[in-house]
PDB file of C-alpha atoms and ligand atoms in Angstrom:
ATOM      1  CA  MET A1284     -26.321 -37.208 -33.376  1.00  0.00           C
ATOM      2  CA  THR A1285     -27.236 -40.782 -32.557  1.00  0.00           C
ATOM      3  CA  ALA A1286     -29.218 -41.731 -29.463  1.00  0.00           C
ATOM      4  CA  ILE A1287     -27.722 -44.693 -27.605  1.00  0.00           C
ATOM      5  CA  ARG A1288     -28.515 -46.537 -24.405  1.00  0.00           C
ATOM      6  CA  PHE A1289     -25.761 -48.494 -22.748  1.00  0.00           C
ATOM      7  CA  ARG A1290     -24.661 -49.929 -19.446  1.00  0.00           C
ATOM      8  CA  LEU A1291     -21.327 -48.591 -18.226  1.00  0.00           C
ATOM      9  CA  ASN A1292     -19.642 -49.999 -15.127  1.00  0.00           C
ATOM     10  CA  ASP A1293     -22.993 -51.401 -14.008  1.00  0.00           C
ATOM     11  CA  ALA A1294     -24.996 -48.176 -14.397  1.00  0.00           C
ATOM     12  CA  ASP A1295     -27.441 -47.320 -17.184  1.00  0.00           C
ATOM     13  CA  PHE A1296     -26.979 -44.328 -19.494  1.00  0.00           C
ATOM     14  CA  ALA A1297     -28.859 -42.775 -22.410  1.00  0.00           C
ATOM     15  CA  GLU A1298     -26.920 -40.217 -24.438  1.00  0.00           C
ATOM     16  CA  ASP A1299     -26.718 -38.549 -27.827  1.00  0.00           C
ATOM     17  CA  VAL A1300     -23.364 -39.084 -29.513  1.00  0.00           C
ATOM     18  CA  ALA A1301     -21.752 -37.631 -32.616  1.00  0.00           C
ATOM     19  CA  PRO A1302     -21.238 -40.171 -35.404  1.00  0.00           C
ATOM     20  CA  ARG A1303     -17.434 -40.063 -35.167  1.00  0.00           C
ATOM     21  CA  LEU A1304     -17.087 -40.049 -31.376  1.00  0.00           C
ATOM     22  CA  SER A1305     -14.977 -43.006 -30.253  1.00  0.00           C
ATOM     23  CA  LEU A1306     -15.803 -45.140 -27.245  1.00  0.00           C
ATOM     24  CA  ALA A1307     -12.470 -44.041 -25.735  1.00  0.00           C
ATOM     25  CA  ASP A1308     -13.440 -40.366 -25.965  1.00  0.00           C
ATOM     26  CA  LEU A1309     -16.912 -41.123 -24.605  1.00  0.00           C
ATOM     27  CA  LEU A1310     -15.321 -42.760 -21.564  1.00  0.00           C
ATOM     28  CA  ARG A1311     -12.569 -40.230 -21.015  1.00  0.00           C
ATOM     29  CA  GLU A1312     -14.230 -36.941 -21.972  1.00  0.00           C
ATOM     30  CA  ARG A1313     -17.813 -37.455 -20.843  1.00  0.00           C
ATOM     31  CA  HIS A1314     -17.457 -39.922 -18.004  1.00  0.00           C
ATOM     32  CA  ASN A1315     -14.003 -38.956 -16.725  1.00  0.00           C
ATOM     33  CA  LEU A1316     -12.921 -42.613 -16.863  1.00  0.00           C
ATOM     34  CA  THR A1317      -9.291 -41.860 -17.559  1.00  0.00           C
ATOM     35  CA  ALA A1318      -7.932 -45.348 -16.848  1.00  0.00           C
ATOM     36  CA  THR A1319      -8.733 -45.931 -20.514  1.00  0.00           C
ATOM     37  CA  HIS A1320      -5.454 -44.641 -21.946  1.00  0.00           C
ATOM     38  CA  LEU A1321      -4.911 -43.487 -25.497  1.00  0.00           C
ATOM     39  CA  GLY A1322      -1.530 -44.346 -26.984  1.00  0.00           C
ATOM     40  CA  CYS A1323      -1.660 -44.941 -30.720  1.00  0.00           C
ATOM     41  CA  GLU A1324      -5.380 -44.403 -31.444  1.00  0.00           C
ATOM     42  CA  HIS A1325      -4.918 -46.888 -34.284  1.00  0.00           C
ATOM     43  CA  GLY A1326      -5.704 -50.205 -32.629  1.00  0.00           C
ATOM     44  CA  VAL A1327      -2.045 -51.157 -32.203  1.00  0.00           C
ATOM     45  CA  CYS A1328      -0.894 -50.549 -28.608  1.00  0.00           C
ATOM     46  CA  GLY A1329      -3.778 -51.966 -26.527  1.00  0.00           C
ATOM     47  CA  ALA A1330      -3.623 -49.167 -23.936  1.00  0.00           C
ATOM     48  CA  CYS A1331      -7.311 -48.389 -24.521  1.00  0.00           C
ATOM     49  CA  THR A1332      -8.564 -51.954 -23.982  1.00  0.00           C
ATOM     50  CA  VAL A1333     -11.943 -52.160 -22.223  1.00  0.00           C
ATOM     51  CA  LEU A1334     -14.606 -54.868 -21.994  1.00  0.00           C
ATOM     52  CA  VAL A1335     -17.576 -54.697 -24.342  1.00  0.00           C
ATOM     53  CA  ASP A1336     -20.167 -57.345 -23.532  1.00  0.00           C
ATOM     54  CA  GLY A1337     -17.461 -59.068 -21.527  1.00  0.00           C
ATOM     55  CA  MET A1338     -14.916 -59.236 -24.343  1.00  0.00           C
ATOM     56  CA  PRO A1339     -11.764 -57.111 -24.627  1.00  0.00           C
ATOM     57  CA  ALA A1340     -12.137 -54.380 -27.257  1.00  0.00           C
ATOM     58  CA  ARG A1341     -10.081 -51.434 -28.474  1.00  0.00           C
ATOM     59  CA  ALA A1342     -11.954 -48.351 -27.299  1.00  0.00           C
ATOM     60  CA  CYS A1343     -10.043 -46.158 -29.777  1.00  0.00           C
ATOM     61  CA  LEU A1344     -11.400 -48.126 -32.728  1.00  0.00           C
ATOM     62  CA  MET A1345     -14.967 -48.589 -31.573  1.00  0.00           C
ATOM     63  CA  LEU A1346     -17.486 -45.848 -32.256  1.00  0.00           C
ATOM     64  CA  ALA A1347     -19.672 -44.766 -29.369  1.00  0.00           C
ATOM     65  CA  ALA A1348     -22.628 -44.997 -31.741  1.00  0.00           C
ATOM     66  CA  ALA A1349     -21.955 -48.741 -32.009  1.00  0.00           C
ATOM     67  CA  CYS A1350     -22.400 -49.143 -28.244  1.00  0.00           C
ATOM     68  CA  ASP A1351     -26.185 -49.022 -28.284  1.00  0.00           C
ATOM     69  CA  ASP A1352     -27.491 -51.816 -26.074  1.00  0.00           C
ATOM     70  CA  ARG A1353     -23.956 -52.868 -25.072  1.00  0.00           C
ATOM     71  CA  GLN A1354     -22.459 -53.495 -21.676  1.00  0.00           C
ATOM     72  CA  ILE A1355     -19.123 -51.730 -21.159  1.00  0.00           C
ATOM     73  CA  HIS A1356     -16.607 -52.058 -18.365  1.00  0.00           C
ATOM     74  CA  SER A1357     -13.565 -49.849 -18.018  1.00  0.00           C
ATOM     75  CA  LEU A1358     -10.923 -50.671 -15.427  1.00  0.00           C
ATOM     76  CA  GLU A1359     -12.657 -48.382 -12.929  1.00  0.00           C
ATOM     77  CA  GLY A1360     -15.709 -50.647 -13.075  1.00  0.00           C
ATOM     78  CA  LEU A1361     -13.652 -53.748 -12.231  1.00  0.00           C
ATOM     79  CA  ARG A1362     -12.387 -52.461  -8.901  1.00  0.00           C
ATOM     80  CA  ASP A1363     -14.049 -55.312  -6.974  1.00  0.00           C
ATOM     81  CA  ASP A1364     -13.404 -58.005  -9.554  1.00  0.00           C
ATOM     82  CA  PRO A1365     -11.485 -60.898  -7.906  1.00  0.00           C
ATOM     83  CA  VAL A1366      -9.231 -61.544 -10.913  1.00  0.00           C
ATOM     84  CA  ILE A1367      -8.332 -57.857 -11.183  1.00  0.00           C
ATOM     85  CA  ALA A1368      -7.656 -57.866  -7.426  1.00  0.00           C
ATOM     86  CA  ALA A1369      -5.226 -60.787  -7.817  1.00  0.00           C
ATOM     87  CA  LEU A1370      -3.537 -59.045 -10.761  1.00  0.00           C
ATOM     88  CA  ARG A1371      -3.309 -55.733  -8.901  1.00  0.00           C
ATOM     89  CA  ASP A1372      -1.570 -57.500  -6.051  1.00  0.00           C
ATOM     90  CA  SER A1373       0.869 -59.477  -8.203  1.00  0.00           C
ATOM     91  CA  PHE A1374       1.700 -56.472 -10.440  1.00  0.00           C
ATOM     92  CA  HIS A1375       2.490 -54.490  -7.317  1.00  0.00           C
ATOM     93  CA  ARG A1376       4.659 -57.113  -5.640  1.00  0.00           C
ATOM     94  CA  ARG A1377       6.518 -58.130  -8.826  1.00  0.00           C
ATOM     95  CA  HIS A1378       7.158 -54.549  -9.947  1.00  0.00           C
ATOM     96  CA  ALA A1379       5.293 -55.048 -13.229  1.00  0.00           C
ATOM     97  CA  VAL A1380       4.557 -51.326 -13.584  1.00  0.00           C
ATOM     98  CA  GLN A1381       6.960 -48.545 -14.509  1.00  0.00           C
ATOM     99  CA  CYS A1382       5.292 -45.522 -16.129  1.00  0.00           C
ATOM    100  CA  GLY A1383       1.923 -47.295 -15.917  1.00  0.00           C
ATOM    101  CA  PHE A1384       0.676 -46.143 -19.292  1.00  0.00           C
ATOM    102  CA  CYS A1385       0.078 -49.663 -20.595  1.00  0.00           C
ATOM    103  CA  THR A1386      -1.137 -51.028 -17.265  1.00  0.00           C
ATOM    104  CA  PRO A1387      -4.944 -50.602 -17.502  1.00  0.00           C
ATOM    105  CA  GLY A1388      -5.030 -52.331 -20.890  1.00  0.00           C
ATOM    106  CA  MET A1389      -2.619 -55.002 -19.658  1.00  0.00           C
ATOM    107  CA  LEU A1390      -4.811 -55.729 -16.651  1.00  0.00           C
ATOM    108  CA  ILE A1391      -7.963 -56.092 -18.724  1.00  0.00           C
ATOM    109  CA  SER A1392      -6.244 -58.336 -21.286  1.00  0.00           C
ATOM    110  CA  ALA A1393      -4.601 -60.380 -18.523  1.00  0.00           C
ATOM    111  CA  ARG A1394      -7.943 -60.828 -16.774  1.00  0.00           C
ATOM    112  CA  ASP A1395      -9.384 -62.175 -20.011  1.00  0.00           C
ATOM    113  CA  LEU A1396      -6.465 -64.609 -20.439  1.00  0.00           C
ATOM    114  CA  ILE A1397      -6.856 -65.911 -16.896  1.00  0.00           C
ATOM    115  CA  GLN A1398     -10.618 -66.268 -17.221  1.00  0.00           C
ATOM    116  CA  ARG A1399     -10.274 -68.200 -20.482  1.00  0.00           C
ATOM    117  CA  GLY A1400      -7.610 -70.473 -18.988  1.00  0.00           C
ATOM    118  CA  ARG A1401      -4.971 -69.085 -21.365  1.00  0.00           C
ATOM    119  CA  ALA A1402      -2.377 -68.062 -18.796  1.00  0.00           C
ATOM    120  CA  GLY A1403      -0.952 -71.482 -18.021  1.00  0.00           C
ATOM    121  CA  SER A1404       2.595 -70.923 -19.266  1.00  0.00           C
ATOM    122  CA  GLU A1405       4.976 -68.103 -20.077  1.00  0.00           C
ATOM    123  CA  ALA A1406       4.607 -68.789 -23.809  1.00  0.00           C
ATOM    124  CA  GLU A1407       0.828 -68.713 -23.573  1.00  0.00           C
ATOM    125  CA  ILE A1408       0.850 -65.444 -21.631  1.00  0.00           C
ATOM    126  CA  ARG A1409       3.297 -63.817 -24.051  1.00  0.00           C
ATOM    127  CA  ALA A1410       1.171 -64.883 -27.022  1.00  0.00           C
ATOM    128  CA  GLY A1411      -1.979 -63.609 -25.320  1.00  0.00           C
ATOM    129  CA  LEU A1412      -0.388 -60.236 -24.645  1.00  0.00           C
ATOM    130  CA  ALA A1413       0.743 -59.739 -28.230  1.00  0.00           C
ATOM    131  CA  GLY A1414      -1.770 -56.932 -28.663  1.00  0.00           C
ATOM    132  CA  ASN A1415      -0.613 -54.964 -25.615  1.00  0.00           C
ATOM    133  CA  LEU A1416       2.603 -53.000 -25.974  1.00  0.00           C
ATOM    134  CA  CYS A1417       4.788 -51.858 -23.088  1.00  0.00           C
ATOM    135  CA  ARG A1418       7.754 -49.640 -23.772  1.00  0.00           C
ATOM    136  CA  CYS A1419       9.194 -49.672 -20.240  1.00  0.00           C
ATOM    137  CA  THR A1420       9.295 -53.021 -18.512  1.00  0.00           C
ATOM    138  CA  GLY A1421      10.648 -55.514 -21.050  1.00  0.00           C
ATOM    139  CA  TYR A1422       7.561 -57.626 -20.221  1.00  0.00           C
ATOM    140  CA  THR A1423       9.362 -60.092 -17.921  1.00  0.00           C
ATOM    141  CA  ASN A1424       7.799 -58.847 -14.709  1.00  0.00           C
ATOM    142  CA  ILE A1425       4.388 -58.419 -16.356  1.00  0.00           C
ATOM    143  CA  VAL A1426       4.429 -62.025 -17.539  1.00  0.00           C
ATOM    144  CA  SER A1427       5.505 -63.386 -14.145  1.00  0.00           C
ATOM    145  CA  ALA A1428       2.870 -61.244 -12.390  1.00  0.00           C
ATOM    146  CA  ILE A1429       0.150 -62.648 -14.638  1.00  0.00           C
ATOM    147  CA  ALA A1430       1.382 -66.215 -14.061  1.00  0.00           C
ATOM    148  CA  GLU A1431       1.270 -65.626 -10.318  1.00  0.00           C
ATOM    149  CA  ALA A1432      -2.219 -64.112 -10.479  1.00  0.00           C
ATOM    150  CA  ALA A1433      -3.426 -67.082 -12.535  1.00  0.00           C
ATOM    151  CA  GLN A1434      -2.169 -69.429  -9.809  1.00  0.00           C
ATOM    152  CA  THR A1435      -3.818 -67.321  -7.109  1.00  0.00           C
ATOM    153  CA  VAL A1436      -7.146 -67.350  -8.942  1.00  0.00           C
ATOM    154  CA  ALA A1437      -6.909 -71.118  -9.512  1.00  0.00           C
ATOM    155  CA  ALA A1438      -6.154 -71.684  -5.820  1.00  0.00           C
ATOM    156  CA  GLN A1439      -9.095 -69.477  -4.818  1.00  0.00           C
ATOM    157  CA  GLY A1440     -11.314 -71.477  -7.174  1.00  0.00           C
ATOM    158  CA  LYS A1441     -10.247 -74.748  -5.543  1.00  0.00           C
ATOM    159  CA  ALA A1442     -10.770 -73.325  -2.062  1.00  0.00           C
ATOM    160  CA  ALA A1443     -14.262 -71.986  -2.872  1.00  0.00           C
TER     161      ALA A1443
HETATM  162  S1  FES B 899      -4.938 -46.358 -28.231  1.00  0.00           S
HETATM  163 FE1  FES B 899      -6.251 -47.942 -28.838  1.00  0.00          FE
HETATM  164  S2  FES B 899      -4.947 -49.543 -29.467  1.00  0.00           S
HETATM  165 FE2  FES B 899      -3.587 -47.872 -29.021  1.00  0.00          FE
HETATM  166  S1  FES B 900       4.935 -49.549 -17.824  1.00  0.00           S
HETATM  167 FE1  FES B 900       5.369 -47.916 -19.212  1.00  0.00          FE
HETATM  168  S2  FES B 900       4.452 -48.572 -21.073  1.00  0.00           S
HETATM  169 FE2  FES B 900       4.280 -50.286 -19.776  1.00  0.00          FE
END
């Protein structure tokens, strides 16, 4: 077992973890944070995307033991985040969710694109989402929802 200390969704934890425990299993099995979905478990589908030190990361590929001293956010911890709020609203109104399996990872990746100013065009959004697979929607509504959320966030920034 490895002793780690980490900050998860703005709370501090100290735990012993097995060497092969993934971050995804740590979140889902120990912390009941089931918005972190597991699709491929091979780093391909993006359903397990979370933030590690503010950057999107595949929770299925990252070992929990590597999270010592890291700051982790799952989608549950971003409930009050203004960019996630704009995305939640636009995904809802533009019907960008069908089964919802890809949605948590999509939201976290989309938030990152918007924050980095990489959601300015359809081509840019599609390129930025290359690591997040959706087998239901055909992507069109997801892309338009992200474009709308990017405009909302920009307008909020100008108004602030
Ligand atoms: S479950 Fe992690 S990338 Fe697919
Ligand atoms: S909504 Fe079903 S996988 Fe994307």
